[in-house]
Amino acid sequence: MVDLSTTYLGLQLDNPLVPSSSPLTKELDTAKRLEDAGASALVTHSLFEEKIREEDERLMRFMHNQEIGSPEADTFRALPDDYMTYQEKYLEHLLKLKSSLNIPIIASMNGTTRGGWVDSCKELEQAGADALELNIYYVAADAQENAGQVEQRYVDILQAIKAQVNLPVTMKLSSQFSAPLALVRQLEEAGCDGVALFNRFYQPDIDLETLEVVPRLQLSTPEESLLRIRWAALLSGRVSCSLAVTGGIHSRTEVIKALLAGADVTHMCSALLMKGPDYLRQVLQELQQWLEEFEYESVAQLKGSVSQSKAIDPAAYERANYVNVLDSYTPPPGVRW
Amino acid sequence: MPHPEMDVIDGNQAAAAIAHLTNEVVAIYPITPSSPMGEWADEWSSKGQKNLWGTIPDVIELQSEGGAAGTIHGALQAGALATTFTASQGLLLMIPNMYKIAGELTPTVFHIAARSLAAQALSIFGDHSDVMAARSTGFAMLASNSPQEVMDLALIAQVASLESRVPVAHFFDGFRTSHEVAKIETVPVDVVRAMIDDSTISAHRRRCLTPERPVVRGTSQNPDVYFQARETVNPYYQAMPGIVQNAMDAFAKHTGRQYRLFDYVGAEDADRVLILMGSGAEAVHETVDYLNRQGVKVGALKVRLFRPFDANALLDALPETARSIAVLDRCKEPGADGEPLYKDVVTAIAQQAMAGESRFKQLPRVIGGRYGLSSKEFTPAMIKAVFDELAMEAPKNHFTVGIRDDLSHTSLDWEDRFRTDAHNDNFQAMFFGLGSDGTVSANKNSIKIIGDSTDLFAQGYFVYDSKKSGAVTVSHLRFGTKPIRSSYLIESAEANFVACHQPVFLERYDMLDFAADNAVFLLNTPEPQGAVWASLPAKMQTQIIEKNIRVYAIDAYSVAAAAGMGKRINTVMQTCFFAISGVVPHDEAIAEIKQAVEKTYGKKGKRIVELNYKAIDMTLAALQEISTGHASMAGEYATGALKDRLVKDADSFVENANSFIKNTDSFVKKVTAEIIAGRGDLIPVSQLPDDGTYPTGTAAYEKRNLALEIPEWDADICTQCGKCAMVCPHTAIRAKVFPSELMTDAPPAFKAVPTLGKTYPPGNHISYQVAAEDCTGCTLCVDICPIRDKSNASHKAINMTPQAPVVEQERENFEFFLTLPEYDRTTLKSGTIAGAQVMQPLFEFSGACVGCGETPYIKLASQLFGDRMVVANATGCSSIYGGNLPTTPWTKTAEDRGPAWSNSLFEDNAEFGLGMRVAIDKHGEQARELLQSMAPGLDQDLVEGILTADESTEAGIHEQRQRVAQLRKALESTADERAALLTELSENLCRKSVWIIGGDGWAYDIGYGGLDHVLATGRNVNILVLDTEVYSNTGGQRSKATPKGAVAKFASGGKEVGKKDLAMLAMEYGNVYVAHVAYGAKDTQTLRAFLEAEAHDGPSLIIAYSPCIAHGVDMSHNHRQQNLAVKSGHWPLLRFNPALAAKGKNPLKVDSAAPSVPYRQFVESETRFNMLWHSHPEAAEQFLAQAEKEVAHRYHYYQQLAELDWEDPAVEQQLANKKAQAMSDKHQGTRGRKN
């Protein structure tokens, strides 16, 4: 029997399959099904800074606009006492997950500033989260802000959060950093317990009818995993924090590659959304079969065995790879150059 | 005696607290100013708060006050303890049931926030007209004078009613008491418990209707016994005063507060006495105390139990020394030789004297007078004037006080400067703010803080203007070590603290006139510290120097923005008040504000609390005392330079108030402008219309300059579609087509371009002009504009731009625009938005809420039909923004044609409009008859033309008007004696369009019976229902139009039943034109519906979706919400045109596609629905699931109806008969020839 267990953020997990933040972890029922299918931990759906802010704004407007200065109407509907805020509802959900599931729950927070939302992590800890995943979904759209300042933003937020909680904290990073290795080291110094590679930015689209810019949600494809696997391989062995690969993990193939590159866990999302929570069971079984077939004793043995430092051709993860790829391209059948 | 608990509450809450505690059934209907009582009861019940007997009172909202009274009557008959709250016309609607309830000797207490009755005009403010109209119902009547008394007497009324079986109308002055926030000693629950004798309740229950003890009640009686039976109740009424006094005495034992049926205050040996009831009695009490201290022998009698009237108790309470007595009534009984209380007092004294038992040393002279109608101020100076009058040799009887009556000369003069010394004991503060800037809520909060954290007594009263958008509020706060009896506003030179929350008020209001010597003035201003002094008007500078006022300034908007509070300045200004007023020690005050913030927002969001904390801290750092300029100005003052400047400035406030009124008639100058300037109190009787008739077109005089940004037209890319003008809720953006040559006189910045396309002949320009000073900056015109700049997607054909830099130029442009001639409406294409929007709107610049969803419909009707429109308007938002003085948005054309508008009541609007139709039709018929009979003496073609006119088009209408004008001319030279009558009636030979307008509260609820009946008459009226799906005007109570799952007052857990389908009900008649429209979703369908409805020669019903701030949406998204409502299936667009059925076609057209947006998306976008997900998520999901099904079903049902093959057997038969007849004629003809 192959030992599938792994360690992530100091948590002992039964296997490296950890569903990432998605609508599936939003419902108790589907979360339970994920656990039953073999998920070793869950990342909850995100507590969004924007939603907290938006609700604050809406509540302020609502309470403020109650008063229109009419002698006939002191208020329109007042806010009921049993009103639960977005944050309160999130915490309630977290409590429910904790009481119904046995696997560790990693609470996800999504935001970009050091504003009031950071305080929420304390409450997440109190509600029983086993770790925090911090998704700083930040698009550097400010021309005044240089790369160093963007990186410092990550460090600052992390420090603000570490100062408040005793939980392990992982950072879900963007792939768009000039020097990810150096950044991860910097984060590590600031107390980061792990990094998740990488966030997928949903791309805004232009509606040709209205000329409005509209958000578009597209699920990932397995190809996207390769970018992540490369950076996992480059980080593995060079940093001591946990590594997770997220984005494009659709089957055991990507899971194995990610582990080989050095990931401690892999996060699945799009594949589960497309095939349902029970699909995880299949991936887990296939992973086990593969490991047995190739006579691995444990995931630990496999982890990082093809990281850059241990790869047959370390340069293949770097620029050399690029030249080879370009040269190897031939036109598809029927196409003449 | 239990330890007294103090609380800061208003009169309504005080009454509701006792009512909720001592009743089982509460049936209500909202009416200002009593609505909050029902809302409190509902809120407590929905939170599970129990009554004295451990059960939660059942609170139910009815369709009218008549319904509420009927429900109460039924509940009482079934043995429940039941109550209701009402006012004004609401009380009148209850009168029939009140007679029954009293006639059947049923204990109950109705709590009434006494309010004026609609007579020459509606008024929401306080007086005793309503309760006096109910004084013969058999209800006992008990008056409370202050919030403290409201709570105390509410309990005494309950106790006495149960014991006596006589129902009680417990009343207190609307607004002055119902809305006065005061620190009062609350009545502990155990006192209520101890006061109520459960055996009286058992007795009530034993009398109830039950099959276990079957009886019959409510019989009809004949001449033989009715009279005697009516006299059977006398012993109960004789016993009632004693029972009330006993309850008062028992109450005193529990609380130490002793009341009497008639409470006398003042000198034991007074020779002059005032008698009155209600809040005014407190001001009298204060004045009497003051005068007594001056050695003046006066007194006052407060009447508490007015019915049953205990004459002996009244007389016993008066001092024997009284030589002259004035009885003051807060109501008017036209035609009577005195008002009710006066006559009762005279009768009491006369009866005693006639019996030879007079207790007076000398029979006193009694005069009666009226005061305080519609919350008119009643001040110590006026009270003193009455006492002075009593000292006269021949005092004036039937006088008035508080107004200047130069018509019937009833009024007493008063010495305006007279003050009592009550304010010496008080700290008095005034705050000038906008309704929307949170000034009132901040002040309520401040009173609570001061009331809770100090031993001071506190009083707060709030004065609003009549507008919904940009309403001005003035808060009057008093704090003092003694109970505050000043039931009047803070007067000139009395305020220790004056705050100006809006910099624009500096030019508008003489705020420092209210400041006392050494007062503190707080100003919100964007000026930097060094420039503040110079920015003040000269008059204000003079006042500051003369009164030695300390001035503090803060840039509240900047502080609020920097603290992340946006434009919300309430916390900032409240902090300033505490920081500099000195009412509570500084540090303690700041801690208290923070605590209050935590209490208000804590549960809702830590960040909100933090933002407020941040704002508080930043405020303390930013608040500056303005002193530097002071010294230099003092120099200027000393040298007289300031005085010179002052003279030059004249009275800048008066100047500003009148500057916009140019070349206009004297009425507008003498009345309208004076009211706008806040000097309405000074207008003498003779200047006001005697029958409530006012000129239209006056909203144009109120340049309110509310918008920070206004729309700017980009003529180069505009396609001239007219949508911006169509959606403007305030008619502040106008389209006009005019001859190009007129451009030569245009101001340089005036924009116009040649018309596009072939709609207009060449040589015409079009302009879309903004009325910059009337725009409210709602942004809806920009939102609807479909045109984008090809090279810059964010730039539209209309864009917002800051108002201040362009206001001068745009004022000039708009003035020029108004001088341009209107385009000939007979050639305009009214069937297109672009064409209809060139028609002159005859509804402009309403004071409706910013972004109002109702007004565009009214404006559209005024454009299409305004010059032939008569409007019956139900009470509600549309009657308030439509006809609340000083101005009206209804206006007229250059030819003085335009809508004639009236508001009758809330409940009877359909019938009111029907009456207009009937009259017009009758006069039309009479005119045609006359015309026919006079035809021989007139031009035959003209007569024929008039009688057979086709007025289905604008051109036809125009021609008919010309023919009628010709007729009038011809009649001038006729000797026929019928000519005068025909001339008088001739206007009815032209088509008139009757519009019946109101909200869903009227159409679905209180006026539904009438509306239904009017539809059934088949008469040609157009009914426009502005459906906001909630009672908007009275603060968001549920109506039968409220959709399932929406949260509203009286539906705090989401409305359980679906919205009534008014369209479907109306369609059932078959001959009613029905349309369901939403202009923001499909404007062309709205336009078509209006045209078809008006063209339909029968009843038409347009149900118009109207987003409202009560929906909890940002009104700048008004169109998006309309779109979502339509696309989600919530609001299907349809038209049912009986004209089609007559042609054998299906009359129903569904104009919206099948629901394409999930219903969830619609409900999640509106707070009225989505709030439920935050409080009752399961119920919300359930409602959503049901509503989803229902909207799908409804659409499907309509769709099926619309697809029905319309083979009407009757029509088919008719067609077949015709055919057969033709065949037969043909056949017979042939045969005939043959034979």
JSON list of N, CA, C and O in Angstrom, two decimals, chain B residues 817-848:
[
{"chain": "B", "resi": 817, "resn": "PHE", "atom": "N", "xyz": [-33.71, 79.52, -24.11]},
{"chain": "B", "resi": 817, "resn": "PHE", "atom": "CA", "xyz": [-34.46, 78.34, -24.56]},
{"chain": "B", "resi": 817, "resn": "PHE", "atom": "C", "xyz": [-35.96, 78.53, -24.34]},
{"chain": "B", "resi": 817, "resn": "PHE", "atom": "O", "xyz": [-36.78, 78.23, -25.20]},
{"chain": "B", "resi": 818, "resn": "LEU", "atom": "N", "xyz": [-36.29, 79.08, -23.17]},
{"chain": "B", "resi": 818, "resn": "LEU", "atom": "CA", "xyz": [-37.71, 79.29, -22.86]},
{"chain": "B", "resi": 818, "resn": "LEU", "atom": "C", "xyz": [-38.37, 80.32, -23.78]},
{"chain": "B", "resi": 818, "resn": "LEU", "atom": "O", "xyz": [-39.57, 80.25, -24.02]},
{"chain": "B", "resi": 819, "resn": "THR", "atom": "N", "xyz": [-37.56, 81.24, -24.28]},
{"chain": "B", "resi": 819, "resn": "THR", "atom": "CA", "xyz": [-38.15, 82.26, -25.17]},
{"chain": "B", "resi": 819, "resn": "THR", "atom": "C", "xyz": [-38.42, 81.70, -26.57]},
{"chain": "B", "resi": 819, "resn": "THR", "atom": "O", "xyz": [-39.18, 82.29, -27.33]},
{"chain": "B", "resi": 820, "resn": "LEU", "atom": "N", "xyz": [-37.78, 80.59, -26.92]},
{"chain": "B", "resi": 820, "resn": "LEU", "atom": "CA", "xyz": [-38.00, 80.02, -28.24]},
{"chain": "B", "resi": 820, "resn": "LEU", "atom": "C", "xyz": [-39.43, 79.50, -28.36]},
{"chain": "B", "resi": 820, "resn": "LEU", "atom": "O", "xyz": [-39.97, 78.95, -27.38]},
{"chain": "B", "resi": 821, "resn": "PRO", "atom": "N", "xyz": [-40.04, 79.64, -29.52]},
{"chain": "B", "resi": 821, "resn": "PRO", "atom": "CA", "xyz": [-41.44, 79.18, -29.65]},
{"chain": "B", "resi": 821, "resn": "PRO", "atom": "C", "xyz": [-41.53, 77.65, -29.60]},
{"chain": "B", "resi": 821, "resn": "PRO", "atom": "O", "xyz": [-40.58, 76.97, -29.97]},
{"chain": "B", "resi": 822, "resn": "GLU", "atom": "N", "xyz": [-42.66, 77.16, -29.12]},
{"chain": "B", "resi": 822, "resn": "GLU", "atom": "CA", "xyz": [-42.90, 75.71, -29.15]},
{"chain": "B", "resi": 822, "resn": "GLU", "atom": "C", "xyz": [-43.18, 75.31, -30.59]},
{"chain": "B", "resi": 822, "resn": "GLU", "atom": "O", "xyz": [-43.80, 76.06, -31.35]},
{"chain": "B", "resi": 823, "resn": "TYR", "atom": "N", "xyz": [-42.77, 74.12, -30.95]},
{"chain": "B", "resi": 823, "resn": "TYR", "atom": "CA", "xyz": [-43.03, 73.61, -32.29]},
{"chain": "B", "resi": 823, "resn": "TYR", "atom": "C", "xyz": [-44.53, 73.27, -32.42]},
{"chain": "B", "resi": 823, "resn": "TYR", "atom": "O", "xyz": [-45.14, 72.84, -31.44]},
{"chain": "B", "resi": 824, "resn": "ASP", "atom": "N", "xyz": [-45.07, 73.49, -33.58]},
{"chain": "B", "resi": 824, "resn": "ASP", "atom": "CA", "xyz": [-46.50, 73.22, -33.82]},
{"chain": "B", "resi": 824, "resn": "ASP", "atom": "C", "xyz": [-46.83, 71.76, -33.48]},
{"chain": "B", "resi": 824, "resn": "ASP", "atom": "O", "xyz": [-46.40, 70.83, -34.17]},
{"chain": "B", "resi": 825, "resn": "ARG", "atom": "N", "xyz": [-47.60, 71.57, -32.40]},
{"chain": "B", "resi": 825, "resn": "ARG", "atom": "CA", "xyz": [-47.80, 70.19, -31.93]},
{"chain": "B", "resi": 825, "resn": "ARG", "atom": "C", "xyz": [-48.68, 69.37, -32.87]},
{"chain": "B", "resi": 825, "resn": "ARG", "atom": "O", "xyz": [-48.67, 68.14, -32.81]},
{"chain": "B", "resi": 826, "resn": "THR", "atom": "N", "xyz": [-49.41, 70.05, -33.76]},
{"chain": "B", "resi": 826, "resn": "THR", "atom": "CA", "xyz": [-50.26, 69.27, -34.65]},
{"chain": "B", "resi": 826, "resn": "THR", "atom": "C", "xyz": [-49.43, 68.52, -35.69]},
{"chain": "B", "resi": 826, "resn": "THR", "atom": "O", "xyz": [-49.91, 67.59, -36.33]},
{"chain": "B", "resi": 827, "resn": "THR", "atom": "N", "xyz": [-48.17, 68.91, -35.86]},
{"chain": "B", "resi": 827, "resn": "THR", "atom": "CA", "xyz": [-47.34, 68.22, -36.85]},
{"chain": "B", "resi": 827, "resn": "THR", "atom": "C", "xyz": [-46.28, 67.36, -36.20]},
{"chain": "B", "resi": 827, "resn": "THR", "atom": "O", "xyz": [-45.48, 66.73, -36.89]},
{"chain": "B", "resi": 828, "resn": "LEU", "atom": "N", "xyz": [-46.24, 67.34, -34.87]},
{"chain": "B", "resi": 828, "resn": "LEU", "atom": "CA", "xyz": [-45.23, 66.51, -34.19]},
{"chain": "B", "resi": 828, "resn": "LEU", "atom": "C", "xyz": [-45.65, 65.05, -34.21]},
{"chain": "B", "resi": 828, "resn": "LEU", "atom": "O", "xyz": [-46.83, 64.73, -34.11]},
{"chain": "B", "resi": 829, "resn": "LYS", "atom": "N", "xyz": [-44.64, 64.18, -34.31]},
{"chain": "B", "resi": 829, "resn": "LYS", "atom": "CA", "xyz": [-44.95, 62.75, -34.29]},
{"chain": "B", "resi": 829, "resn": "LYS", "atom": "C", "xyz": [-44.98, 62.26, -32.85]},
{"chain": "B", "resi": 829, "resn": "LYS", "atom": "O", "xyz": [-43.96, 61.86, -32.29]},
{"chain": "B", "resi": 830, "resn": "SER", "atom": "N", "xyz": [-46.17, 62.31, -32.27]},
{"chain": "B", "resi": 830, "resn": "SER", "atom": "CA", "xyz": [-46.26, 61.96, -30.85]},
{"chain": "B", "resi": 830, "resn": "SER", "atom": "C", "xyz": [-46.04, 60.47, -30.62]},
{"chain": "B", "resi": 830, "resn": "SER", "atom": "O", "xyz": [-45.79, 60.05, -29.50]},
{"chain": "B", "resi": 831, "resn": "GLY", "atom": "N", "xyz": [-46.09, 59.69, -31.68]},
{"chain": "B", "resi": 831, "resn": "GLY", "atom": "CA", "xyz": [-45.91, 58.24, -31.52]},
{"chain": "B", "resi": 831, "resn": "GLY", "atom": "C", "xyz": [-44.46, 57.81, -31.41]},
{"chain": "B", "resi": 831, "resn": "GLY", "atom": "O", "xyz": [-44.17, 56.64, -31.20]},
{"chain": "B", "resi": 832, "resn": "THR", "atom": "N", "xyz": [-43.53, 58.76, -31.57]},
{"chain": "B", "resi": 832, "resn": "THR", "atom": "CA", "xyz": [-42.12, 58.42, -31.37]},
{"chain": "B", "resi": 832, "resn": "THR", "atom": "C", "xyz": [-41.61, 59.15, -30.13]},
{"chain": "B", "resi": 832, "resn": "THR", "atom": "O", "xyz": [-42.11, 60.23, -29.79]},
{"chain": "B", "resi": 833, "resn": "ILE", "atom": "N", "xyz": [-40.62, 58.55, -29.47]},
{"chain": "B", "resi": 833, "resn": "ILE", "atom": "CA", "xyz": [-40.06, 59.20, -28.28]},
{"chain": "B", "resi": 833, "resn": "ILE", "atom": "C", "xyz": [-39.50, 60.56, -28.67]},
{"chain": "B", "resi": 833, "resn": "ILE", "atom": "O", "xyz": [-39.72, 61.57, -27.99]},
{"chain": "B", "resi": 834, "resn": "ALA", "atom": "N", "xyz": [-38.76, 60.59, -29.78]},
{"chain": "B", "resi": 834, "resn": "ALA", "atom": "CA", "xyz": [-38.12, 61.83, -30.21]},
{"chain": "B", "resi": 834, "resn": "ALA", "atom": "C", "xyz": [-39.18, 62.92, -30.42]},
{"chain": "B", "resi": 834, "resn": "ALA", "atom": "O", "xyz": [-38.98, 64.07, -30.01]},
{"chain": "B", "resi": 835, "resn": "GLY", "atom": "N", "xyz": [-40.30, 62.55, -31.05]},
{"chain": "B", "resi": 835, "resn": "GLY", "atom": "CA", "xyz": [-41.36, 63.53, -31.33]},
{"chain": "B", "resi": 835, "resn": "GLY", "atom": "C", "xyz": [-42.08, 63.94, -30.06]},
{"chain": "B", "resi": 835, "resn": "GLY", "atom": "O", "xyz": [-42.29, 65.13, -29.80]},
{"chain": "B", "resi": 836, "resn": "ALA", "atom": "N", "xyz": [-42.44, 62.95, -29.24]},
{"chain": "B", "resi": 836, "resn": "ALA", "atom": "CA", "xyz": [-43.18, 63.24, -28.01]},
{"chain": "B", "resi": 836, "resn": "ALA", "atom": "C", "xyz": [-42.37, 64.14, -27.09]},
{"chain": "B", "resi": 836, "resn": "ALA", "atom": "O", "xyz": [-42.92, 64.98, -26.38]},
{"chain": "B", "resi": 837, "resn": "GLN", "atom": "N", "xyz": [-41.05, 63.97, -27.12]},
{"chain": "B", "resi": 837, "resn": "GLN", "atom": "CA", "xyz": [-40.23, 64.75, -26.19]},
{"chain": "B", "resi": 837, "resn": "GLN", "atom": "C", "xyz": [-40.04, 66.19, -26.64]},
{"chain": "B", "resi": 837, "resn": "GLN", "atom": "O", "xyz": [-39.51, 67.00, -25.89]},
{"chain": "B", "resi": 838, "resn": "VAL", "atom": "N", "xyz": [-40.44, 66.49, -27.86]},
{"chain": "B", "resi": 838, "resn": "VAL", "atom": "CA", "xyz": [-40.39, 67.89, -28.29]},
{"chain": "B", "resi": 838, "resn": "VAL", "atom": "C", "xyz": [-41.66, 68.62, -27.81]},
{"chain": "B", "resi": 838, "resn": "VAL", "atom": "O", "xyz": [-41.73, 69.84, -27.76]},
{"chain": "B", "resi": 839, "resn": "MET", "atom": "N", "xyz": [-42.66, 67.83, -27.41]},
{"chain": "B", "resi": 839, "resn": "MET", "atom": "CA", "xyz": [-43.88, 68.46, -26.88]},
{"chain": "B", "resi": 839, "resn": "MET", "atom": "C", "xyz": [-43.57, 69.09, -25.52]},
{"chain": "B", "resi": 839, "resn": "MET", "atom": "O", "xyz": [-42.81, 68.55, -24.73]},
{"chain": "B", "resi": 840, "resn": "GLN", "atom": "N", "xyz": [-44.18, 70.21, -25.27]},
{"chain": "B", "resi": 840, "resn": "GLN", "atom": "CA", "xyz": [-43.86, 70.94, -24.04]},
{"chain": "B", "resi": 840, "resn": "GLN", "atom": "C", "xyz": [-44.36, 70.19, -22.81]},
{"chain": "B", "resi": 840, "resn": "GLN", "atom": "O", "xyz": [-45.56, 69.89, -22.69]},
{"chain": "B", "resi": 841, "resn": "PRO", "atom": "N", "xyz": [-43.46, 69.88, -21.88]},
{"chain": "B", "resi": 841, "resn": "PRO", "atom": "CA", "xyz": [-43.94, 69.25, -20.65]},
{"chain": "B", "resi": 841, "resn": "PRO", "atom": "C", "xyz": [-44.69, 70.26, -19.79]},
{"chain": "B", "resi": 841, "resn": "PRO", "atom": "O", "xyz": [-44.23, 71.40, -19.67]},
{"chain": "B", "resi": 842, "resn": "LEU", "atom": "N", "xyz": [-45.79, 69.85, -19.24]},
{"chain": "B", "resi": 842, "resn": "LEU", "atom": "CA", "xyz": [-46.56, 70.75, -18.39]},
{"chain": "B", "resi": 842, "resn": "LEU", "atom": "C", "xyz": [-46.53, 70.26, -16.94]},
{"chain": "B", "resi": 842, "resn": "LEU", "atom": "O", "xyz": [-47.48, 70.42, -16.17]},
{"chain": "B", "resi": 843, "resn": "PHE", "atom": "N", "xyz": [-45.42, 69.63, -16.62]},
{"chain": "B", "resi": 843, "resn": "PHE", "atom": "CA", "xyz": [-45.15, 69.16, -15.25]},
{"chain": "B", "resi": 843, "resn": "PHE", "atom": "C", "xyz": [-43.64, 69.27, -15.11]},
{"chain": "B", "resi": 843, "resn": "PHE", "atom": "O", "xyz": [-42.90, 68.52, -15.76]},
{"chain": "B", "resi": 844, "resn": "GLU", "atom": "N", "xyz": [-43.17, 70.22, -14.31]},
{"chain": "B", "resi": 844, "resn": "GLU", "atom": "CA", "xyz": [-41.73, 70.47, -14.31]},
{"chain": "B", "resi": 844, "resn": "GLU", "atom": "C", "xyz": [-41.20, 70.79, -12.92]},
{"chain": "B", "resi": 844, "resn": "GLU", "atom": "O", "xyz": [-41.87, 71.39, -12.11]},
{"chain": "B", "resi": 845, "resn": "PHE", "atom": "N", "xyz": [-39.96, 70.37, -12.68]},
{"chain": "B", "resi": 845, "resn": "PHE", "atom": "CA", "xyz": [-39.18, 70.70, -11.48]},
{"chain": "B", "resi": 845, "resn": "PHE", "atom": "C", "xyz": [-39.87, 70.28, -10.19]},
{"chain": "B", "resi": 845, "resn": "PHE", "atom": "O", "xyz": [-39.93, 71.05, -9.22]},
{"chain": "B", "resi": 846, "resn": "SER", "atom": "N", "xyz": [-40.42, 69.08, -10.18]},
{"chain": "B", "resi": 846, "resn": "SER", "atom": "CA", "xyz": [-41.10, 68.64, -8.95]},
{"chain": "B", "resi": 846, "resn": "SER", "atom": "C", "xyz": [-40.09, 68.43, -7.84]},
{"chain": "B", "resi": 846, "resn": "SER", "atom": "O", "xyz": [-38.92, 68.22, -8.11]},
{"chain": "B", "resi": 847, "resn": "GLY", "atom": "N", "xyz": [-40.59, 68.48, -6.63]},
{"chain": "B", "resi": 847, "resn": "GLY", "atom": "CA", "xyz": [-39.72, 68.25, -5.48]},
{"chain": "B", "resi": 847, "resn": "GLY", "atom": "C", "xyz": [-39.66, 66.77, -5.10]},
{"chain": "B", "resi": 847, "resn": "GLY", "atom": "O", "xyz": [-39.36, 66.44, -3.97]},
{"chain": "B", "resi": 848, "resn": "ALA", "atom": "N", "xyz": [-39.95, 65.88, -6.06]},
{"chain": "B", "resi": 848, "resn": "ALA", "atom": "CA", "xyz": [-39.88, 64.44, -5.78]},
{"chain": "B", "resi": 848, "resn": "ALA", "atom": "C", "xyz": [-38.44, 64.05, -5.45]},
{"chain": "B", "resi": 848, "resn": "ALA", "atom": "O", "xyz": [-37.51, 64.80, -5.69]}
]
